[in-house]
Amino acid sequence: MSDTPRARTAPRKPARPGGQPARAPGLPARRAALRLLDAVVRRGLPLEAALSAATQGIDRPEDRALAHAIAAEALRRLPDLDALIDSATSRPLPDDAKARFVLRIALVQALALGTPGHAAIATVLPLVDGGLRRLVHGVFGNLIRKGVTLPEFPTLLPEVAFRWAEKWGDDFVTAAERAIASPPPLDLTLADPDETAHWEQELGGTSLMPGHVRLYDAGPITSLPGFAEGRWWVQDIAASLPARLLGAGRGKALDLCAAPGGKALQLAAAGWDVVALDRSAGRLARVHENAERMGLSLDIREGDVLRWEPEAPVPAILLDAPCSATGIFRRHPDVLHRVRQRDITEIAELQSAMLARAVDWLQPGGTIIYATCSLEPEEGEQQIEKLLHDRSDLEIVPPRPDELPVGCVSDTPHLRTGPTMLADKGGLDGFFIARLVRKG
């Protein structure tokens, strides 16, 4: 992030009397938000991965949460924030100009997060100095005096809108802009689907299918009834569908790329003898923690799908492959700012290698579920088309209506969820899911 929109020709001037002190109230959270935004937009890091370093030295959880909220909302609204900034400057600020980043943070607070204008600008001015401070203060003041607003639904990044319009149509882009306008509801997967009615009432939520409850105003997760007892875990309903398509347990199931473990827990709760494999020891620690809280038994192993192999063929495999994660843009708007076409192409090659290797581990008559939380056909439809072309011993088995949420319809042999589905009920994350059986 550059400090100025142009080369500095004079030494910095000291702050004027009455300027904000270096430790103004609220400053640490705004400085952390600036670091987060820079980490995502300029350095291409995931927002969650950058959070720890950006908030280092901040002790109060509410300040860390505020920094995250400011950065996430700015990422949701970035094209619209930049359009406002550009409308108030004689020439556009460079994309990496510190003044642009600081203005994004000030404007998103005032226009989207309900922060009073005077507080929004006062808490960011200490992040710049000299001429930049005057520039930021002037641009912000002019825009606020004009009474500018942000659109009801954010504008997608042009490259993302073009890519999705080309692949899925303009209505899909419109639905995506509506979906990213606010964080989605919280979905819970129940350990016992027979308790759906009980937990729907106990938690004050809505169920879209057995074993699921959706909460629209959840509050702290760990304080909800049933958390400590392991009666449910957090999992978007779309993310729960791959394991559901394997049905009730009939022996050993491999959950490949298993962390953080939601699908492995589903399979174990459904009666499968689960081997949960992941290459990351750190992420596997979360699988251990979740399994212990739920009281479910998993055979947890560290290994790479491209090098590891099972002792013998198995009747069931779930490959939730590494992907671009563009399907979870509602929860993680940073993904739209980080993923480029070259990333999609590279990861699609990895998915192909994993899928080709995994199908060889199936018993005759066995089932493999291939899934990605991606909205890119290179990571979904094209993978299955290629696999079926190369392997005559596989056939695709479409999902049945009773295996899907109420109102969720698939008119293809595979399942593609996304922003156009169940929008009136809070929507779904974007997933591609295909169920294939190895012919006996």
PDB file of C-alpha atoms in Angstrom, residues 74-87 104 107 111 149-157 177:
ATOM      1  CA  ALA A  74     -15.632  -2.848   2.804  1.00  0.00           C
ATOM      2  CA  LEU A  75     -14.875  -5.928   0.697  1.00  0.00           C
ATOM      3  CA  ARG A  76     -18.596  -6.459   0.058  1.00  0.00           C
ATOM      4  CA  ARG A  77     -18.924  -2.869  -1.094  1.00  0.00           C
ATOM      5  CA  LEU A  78     -15.527  -2.147  -2.646  1.00  0.00           C
ATOM      6  CA  PRO A  79     -16.574  -1.242  -6.216  1.00  0.00           C
ATOM      7  CA  ASP A  80     -19.256   1.132  -4.918  1.00  0.00           C
ATOM      8  CA  LEU A  81     -16.940   2.698  -2.351  1.00  0.00           C
ATOM      9  CA  ASP A  82     -14.309   3.267  -5.018  1.00  0.00           C
ATOM     10  CA  ALA A  83     -16.872   4.822  -7.356  1.00  0.00           C
ATOM     11  CA  LEU A  84     -17.761   7.365  -4.657  1.00  0.00           C
ATOM     12  CA  ILE A  85     -14.110   8.139  -3.959  1.00  0.00           C
ATOM     13  CA  ASP A  86     -13.354   8.613  -7.657  1.00  0.00           C
ATOM     14  CA  SER A  87     -16.336  10.948  -8.012  1.00  0.00           C
ATOM     15  CA  ARG A 104     -12.851   3.030   2.097  1.00  0.00           C
ATOM     16  CA  LEU A 107     -17.016   5.583   4.166  1.00  0.00           C
ATOM     17  CA  LEU A 111     -22.651   4.564   4.955  1.00  0.00           C
ATOM     18  CA  THR A 149     -25.470   6.627  -0.271  1.00  0.00           C
ATOM     19  CA  LEU A 150     -24.447   3.137  -1.236  1.00  0.00           C
ATOM     20  CA  PRO A 151     -26.754   1.071  -3.455  1.00  0.00           C
ATOM     21  CA  GLU A 152     -29.088  -1.346  -1.690  1.00  0.00           C
ATOM     22  CA  PHE A 153     -27.302  -4.273  -3.315  1.00  0.00           C
ATOM     23  CA  PRO A 154     -23.518  -4.162  -3.828  1.00  0.00           C
ATOM     24  CA  THR A 155     -21.980  -4.106  -7.283  1.00  0.00           C
ATOM     25  CA  LEU A 156     -19.843  -7.155  -7.993  1.00  0.00           C
ATOM     26  CA  LEU A 157     -16.287  -6.680  -9.149  1.00  0.00           C
ATOM     27  CA  GLU A 177     -25.354  -9.082  -5.776  1.00  0.00           C
TER      28      GLU A 177
END
